[in-house]
CSV table of C-alpha atoms and ligand atoms in Angstrom, one decimal:
chain,number,residue,atom,x,y,z
A,1,ASN,CA,164.5,-57.3,68.4
A,2,LYS,CA,165.3,-57.4,64.7
A,3,LYS,CA,165.3,-54.4,62.5
A,4,GLY,CA,165.9,-54.0,58.8
A,5,PHE,CA,168.8,-51.7,57.9
A,6,ILE,CA,168.7,-50.6,54.2
A,7,PHE,CA,171.7,-48.9,52.6
A,8,ASP,CA,171.7,-46.8,49.5
A,9,LEU,CA,175.0,-47.5,47.5
A,10,ASP,CA,176.2,-44.4,45.6
A,11,GLY,CA,177.3,-41.7,48.0
A,12,VAL,CA,176.5,-43.8,51.1
A,13,ILE,CA,178.7,-46.9,50.9
A,14,VAL,CA,181.0,-45.8,48.2
A,15,ASP,CA,182.2,-42.4,46.9
A,16,THR,CA,180.7,-43.0,43.4
A,17,ALA,CA,178.3,-40.0,43.6
A,18,LYS,CA,181.3,-37.9,42.3
A,19,TYR,CA,181.7,-40.1,39.2
A,20,HIS,CA,177.9,-39.9,38.4
A,21,PHE,CA,178.3,-36.1,38.7
A,22,LEU,CA,181.3,-36.0,36.4
A,23,ALA,CA,179.7,-38.1,33.8
A,24,TRP,CA,176.4,-36.2,33.8
A,25,LYS,CA,178.2,-32.8,33.7
A,26,LYS,CA,180.2,-33.8,30.7
A,27,LEU,CA,177.1,-35.0,28.9
A,28,ALA,CA,175.2,-31.9,29.7
A,29,ASN,CA,178.0,-29.5,28.8
A,30,ASP,CA,178.5,-31.4,25.5
A,31,LEU,CA,174.9,-30.6,24.7
A,32,GLY,CA,175.5,-27.0,25.6
A,33,ILE,CA,173.6,-27.3,28.8
A,34,ASP,CA,174.8,-25.8,32.1
A,35,PHE,CA,175.0,-28.2,35.0
A,36,THR,CA,175.2,-26.8,38.6
A,37,GLU,CA,175.8,-28.4,42.0
A,38,ASP,CA,172.2,-27.7,42.8
A,39,GLN,CA,170.9,-29.5,39.8
A,40,ASN,CA,173.2,-32.4,40.6
A,41,GLU,CA,171.6,-32.8,44.1
A,42,GLN,CA,168.3,-33.3,42.2
A,43,LEU,CA,169.8,-36.1,40.2
A,44,LYS,CA,171.2,-38.1,43.1
A,45,GLY,CA,169.3,-41.3,43.7
A,46,VAL,CA,167.3,-40.7,40.5
A,47,SER,CA,167.4,-43.4,37.7
A,48,ARG,CA,169.5,-43.1,34.6
A,49,VAL,CA,166.4,-42.5,32.4
A,50,LYS,CA,164.8,-39.9,34.7
A,51,SER,CA,168.2,-38.1,35.1
A,52,LEU,CA,168.6,-37.6,31.4
A,53,GLU,CA,165.0,-36.5,31.0
A,54,LYS,CA,165.6,-33.8,33.7
A,55,ILE,CA,168.9,-32.6,32.1
A,56,LEU,CA,167.2,-32.2,28.7
A,57,ASN,CA,164.3,-30.5,30.3
A,58,TRP,CA,166.5,-28.0,32.1
A,59,GLY,CA,168.3,-27.2,28.8
A,60,GLY,CA,165.1,-27.1,26.8
A,61,VAL,CA,166.7,-29.6,24.4
A,62,SER,CA,164.6,-32.2,22.7
A,63,ILE,CA,166.1,-35.2,20.9
A,64,SER,CA,165.0,-38.4,19.2
A,65,GLU,CA,164.4,-41.6,21.1
A,66,GLU,CA,167.4,-43.1,19.3
A,67,GLU,CA,169.6,-40.3,20.4
A,68,PHE,CA,168.3,-40.6,23.9
A,69,LEU,CA,169.3,-44.2,24.1
A,70,GLN,CA,172.7,-43.4,22.7
A,71,LEU,CA,173.3,-40.7,25.3
A,72,MET,CA,172.3,-43.0,28.1
A,73,ASP,CA,174.8,-45.5,26.8
A,74,LYS,CA,177.5,-42.9,26.5
A,75,LYS,CA,176.9,-41.7,30.1
A,76,ASN,CA,177.2,-45.2,31.4
A,77,THR,CA,180.3,-46.0,29.4
A,78,ASP,CA,182.0,-42.9,30.8
A,79,TYR,CA,180.8,-43.8,34.3
A,80,LEU,CA,182.1,-47.4,33.9
A,81,SER,CA,185.5,-46.1,32.9
A,82,TYR,CA,185.6,-44.1,36.1
A,83,ILE,CA,184.8,-47.0,38.3
A,84,GLU,CA,186.9,-49.6,36.4
A,85,THR,CA,189.8,-49.5,38.8
A,86,MET,CA,187.8,-49.1,41.9
A,87,THR,CA,188.8,-51.0,45.1
A,88,GLU,CA,187.9,-51.4,48.7
A,89,ASP,CA,189.8,-48.1,49.3
A,90,GLU,CA,186.7,-46.2,48.0
A,91,ILE,CA,184.4,-47.5,50.7
A,92,LEU,CA,183.4,-44.5,52.7
A,93,VAL,CA,184.6,-44.0,56.2
A,94,ASP,CA,183.4,-46.3,58.9
A,95,VAL,CA,180.9,-48.1,56.6
A,96,PRO,CA,182.5,-51.6,57.3
A,97,LYS,CA,182.4,-50.8,61.1
A,98,VAL,CA,178.7,-50.2,61.0
A,99,LEU,CA,178.0,-53.2,58.8
A,100,ASN,CA,179.9,-55.4,61.1
A,101,LEU,CA,178.2,-54.1,64.2
A,102,LEU,CA,174.8,-54.7,62.6
A,103,LYS,CA,175.9,-58.2,61.6
A,104,VAL,CA,177.0,-59.0,65.2
A,105,GLU,CA,173.7,-57.7,66.5
A,106,ASN,CA,171.9,-60.1,64.0
A,107,GLN,CA,170.1,-57.3,62.2
A,108,GLY,CA,168.6,-57.6,58.7
A,109,LEU,CA,170.9,-56.0,56.1
A,110,ALA,CA,169.8,-54.9,52.6
A,111,LEU,CA,171.0,-52.7,49.8
A,112,GLY,CA,168.4,-50.4,48.1
A,113,SER,CA,170.0,-48.7,45.1
A,114,ALA,CA,168.7,-47.1,41.9
A,115,SER,CA,171.8,-48.2,40.0
A,116,LYS,CA,171.9,-51.0,37.5
A,117,ASN,CA,175.7,-51.2,38.3
A,118,ALA,CA,175.2,-51.9,42.0
A,119,ARG,CA,176.1,-55.6,42.0
A,120,THR,CA,179.2,-54.9,39.9
A,121,ILE,CA,180.3,-52.2,42.4
A,122,LEU,CA,179.6,-54.3,45.5
A,123,LYS,CA,181.8,-57.0,44.0
A,124,LYS,CA,184.6,-54.6,43.2
A,125,VAL,CA,184.7,-53.3,46.8
A,126,GLU,CA,184.2,-56.8,48.2
A,127,LEU,CA,180.9,-56.1,50.1
A,128,PHE,CA,178.7,-58.3,47.9
A,129,ASP,CA,178.3,-61.0,50.6
A,130,LYS,CA,177.6,-58.6,53.4
A,131,PHE,CA,173.9,-58.1,52.5
A,132,ASP,CA,170.9,-60.5,53.1
A,133,SER,CA,169.2,-58.9,50.2
A,134,ILE,CA,170.3,-56.7,47.3
A,135,VAL,CA,167.6,-54.6,45.5
A,136,ASP,CA,168.9,-52.4,42.7
A,137,GLY,CA,167.9,-50.7,39.4
A,138,THR,CA,167.5,-54.0,37.7
A,139,ASN,CA,164.8,-55.1,40.2
A,140,VAL,CA,162.5,-52.1,40.3
A,141,THR,CA,160.0,-50.4,37.9
A,142,LYS,CA,159.6,-47.1,39.8
A,143,ALA,CA,162.4,-44.7,40.5
A,144,LYS,CA,163.1,-43.0,43.9
A,145,PRO,CA,161.3,-40.9,45.3
A,146,ASP,CA,158.9,-43.8,44.8
A,147,PRO,CA,159.3,-46.1,47.8
A,148,GLU,CA,159.3,-49.3,45.7
A,149,VAL,CA,163.0,-50.2,46.1
A,150,PHE,CA,162.8,-50.0,49.9
A,151,ILE,CA,159.5,-51.8,50.1
A,152,ILE,CA,160.9,-54.7,48.1
A,153,ALA,CA,164.0,-54.7,50.4
A,154,ALA,CA,161.8,-54.9,53.5
A,155,GLU,CA,159.8,-57.7,52.0
A,156,ASN,CA,162.9,-59.7,51.1
A,157,LEU,CA,164.2,-59.2,54.7
A,158,GLU,CA,160.7,-60.2,56.0
A,159,ILE,CA,160.7,-57.1,58.2
A,160,ALA,CA,157.8,-54.6,58.4
A,161,PRO,CA,158.6,-51.2,56.8
A,162,GLU,CA,158.0,-49.5,60.2
A,163,LYS,CA,160.9,-51.5,61.6
A,164,CYS,CA,163.3,-50.5,58.8
A,165,ILE,CA,165.9,-47.8,58.8
A,166,VAL,CA,167.3,-46.3,55.5
A,167,PHE,CA,170.7,-44.6,55.0
A,168,GLU,CA,170.6,-42.2,52.0
A,169,ASP,CA,172.6,-39.3,50.6
A,170,SER,CA,169.9,-38.1,48.2
A,171,ILE,CA,166.8,-36.0,48.5
A,172,ALA,CA,164.9,-38.4,46.3
A,173,GLY,CA,166.0,-41.3,48.5
A,174,ILE,CA,165.0,-39.7,51.8
A,175,GLN,CA,161.6,-38.9,50.3
A,176,ALA,CA,161.3,-42.6,49.2
A,177,ALA,CA,162.2,-43.8,52.7
A,178,ASN,CA,159.7,-41.4,54.3
A,179,ALA,CA,157.0,-42.6,51.8
A,180,ALA,CA,157.8,-46.2,52.8
A,181,ASN,CA,157.2,-45.3,56.5
A,182,MET,CA,160.7,-46.1,57.4
A,183,ILE,CA,163.2,-44.1,59.6
A,184,SER,CA,165.3,-42.0,57.2
A,185,ILE,CA,168.9,-41.2,58.0
A,186,GLY,CA,170.6,-38.7,55.7
A,187,ILE,CA,174.3,-39.0,55.0
A,188,GLY,CA,175.5,-35.5,53.9
A,189,GLN,CA,174.5,-31.9,54.6
A,190,LYS,CA,171.7,-31.0,57.0
A,191,ASP,CA,170.4,-28.2,54.8
A,192,VAL,CA,170.2,-30.4,51.7
A,193,LEU,CA,168.7,-33.4,53.5
A,194,SER,CA,166.3,-31.5,55.7
A,195,GLU,CA,163.4,-34.0,55.2
A,196,ALA,CA,165.4,-36.8,56.9
A,197,ASP,CA,164.6,-37.9,60.5
A,198,TYR,CA,168.4,-37.6,61.3
A,199,VAL,CA,171.4,-36.3,59.3
A,200,PHE,CA,175.0,-37.2,59.8
A,201,LYS,CA,178.0,-35.9,57.8
A,202,ASP,CA,179.3,-39.5,57.4
A,203,PHE,CA,179.3,-42.8,59.4
A,204,SER,CA,182.1,-41.6,61.7
A,205,GLU,CA,179.5,-39.4,63.3
A,206,ILE,CA,177.2,-42.3,64.0
A,207,SER,CA,177.9,-43.8,67.4
A,208,GLU,CA,177.4,-47.4,68.6
A,209,GLU,CA,174.9,-46.1,71.1
A,210,PHE,CA,172.8,-44.5,68.4
A,211,ILE,CA,172.7,-47.8,66.4
A,212,THR,CA,171.8,-49.7,69.6
A,213,GLN,CA,169.0,-47.2,70.2
A,214,LEU,CA,167.7,-47.8,66.7
A,215,ILE,CA,167.8,-51.6,67.2
A,216,ASN,CA,165.9,-51.4,70.6
A,217,LYS,CA,163.3,-48.9,69.5
A,218,HIS,CA,159.9,-50.7,69.5
B,1,BG6,C1,171.9,-43.8,41.8
B,1,BG6,C2,172.7,-42.6,41.7
B,1,BG6,O1,172.3,-44.6,42.9
B,1,BG6,O2,171.8,-44.6,40.7
B,1,BG6,C3,172.3,-41.8,40.4
B,1,BG6,O3,172.7,-41.7,42.8
B,1,BG6,C4,172.3,-42.7,39.2
B,1,BG6,O4,173.3,-40.7,40.2
B,1,BG6,C5,171.4,-43.9,39.5
B,1,BG6,O5,171.9,-42.0,38.1
B,1,BG6,C6,171.3,-44.9,38.3
B,1,BG6,O6,172.6,-45.5,38.2
B,1,BG6,P1,173.1,-46.3,37.0
B,1,BG6,O7,174.4,-46.8,37.5
B,1,BG6,O8,172.2,-47.4,36.7
B,1,BG6,O9,173.2,-45.4,35.9
B,2,MG,MG1,172.9,-42.3,46.7
């Protein structure tokens, strides 16, 4: 009984969601635009381009295409400076435990991230070789909540979408998983991720029994 387990990266495997937040907040504030926690939730899982479009929209600010590209570059440079010294220490609690369990159980393992920096980060935290397939922002044309990233991951694993399980910390990602007809598991707060099939605060709350049930579900 083989299932496909698809992991988002930022905010699920590593604690990089806080760095994306810091970089976007700085950019928004520099433009004189307020940036709240609530707005940040709406940017989680969303591509770099879409995120900047939303921020400009919230602030009612319009800029030239050239400036738009410069700002995207600047945000990424800031972000890269935050993750420069990142190590395995920033892997979130019990993620390696769950990955190892799934490996032992011979399950399909994929990464499904919106980030163009995903491969760099996986190498930094030494998890690059853990996945059978990596699908990230360099492999997709449509951003979450579009299901494309997860559909491609399932195809690469050669497992039907209905037999895939997605771990996500973002509203857009949960919507993408649901749209792909996959089981959606939210990592974070129940009230924020209310559209998910299940929600856990973090992987320490996910028992071996729960994983076994997911594997044996028909
Ligand atoms: C997602 C993050 O994983 O990747 C978003 O949740 C981020 O915050 C998006 O904007 C794109 O990432 P990057 O690294 O390509 O700018
Ligand atoms: Mg995420």
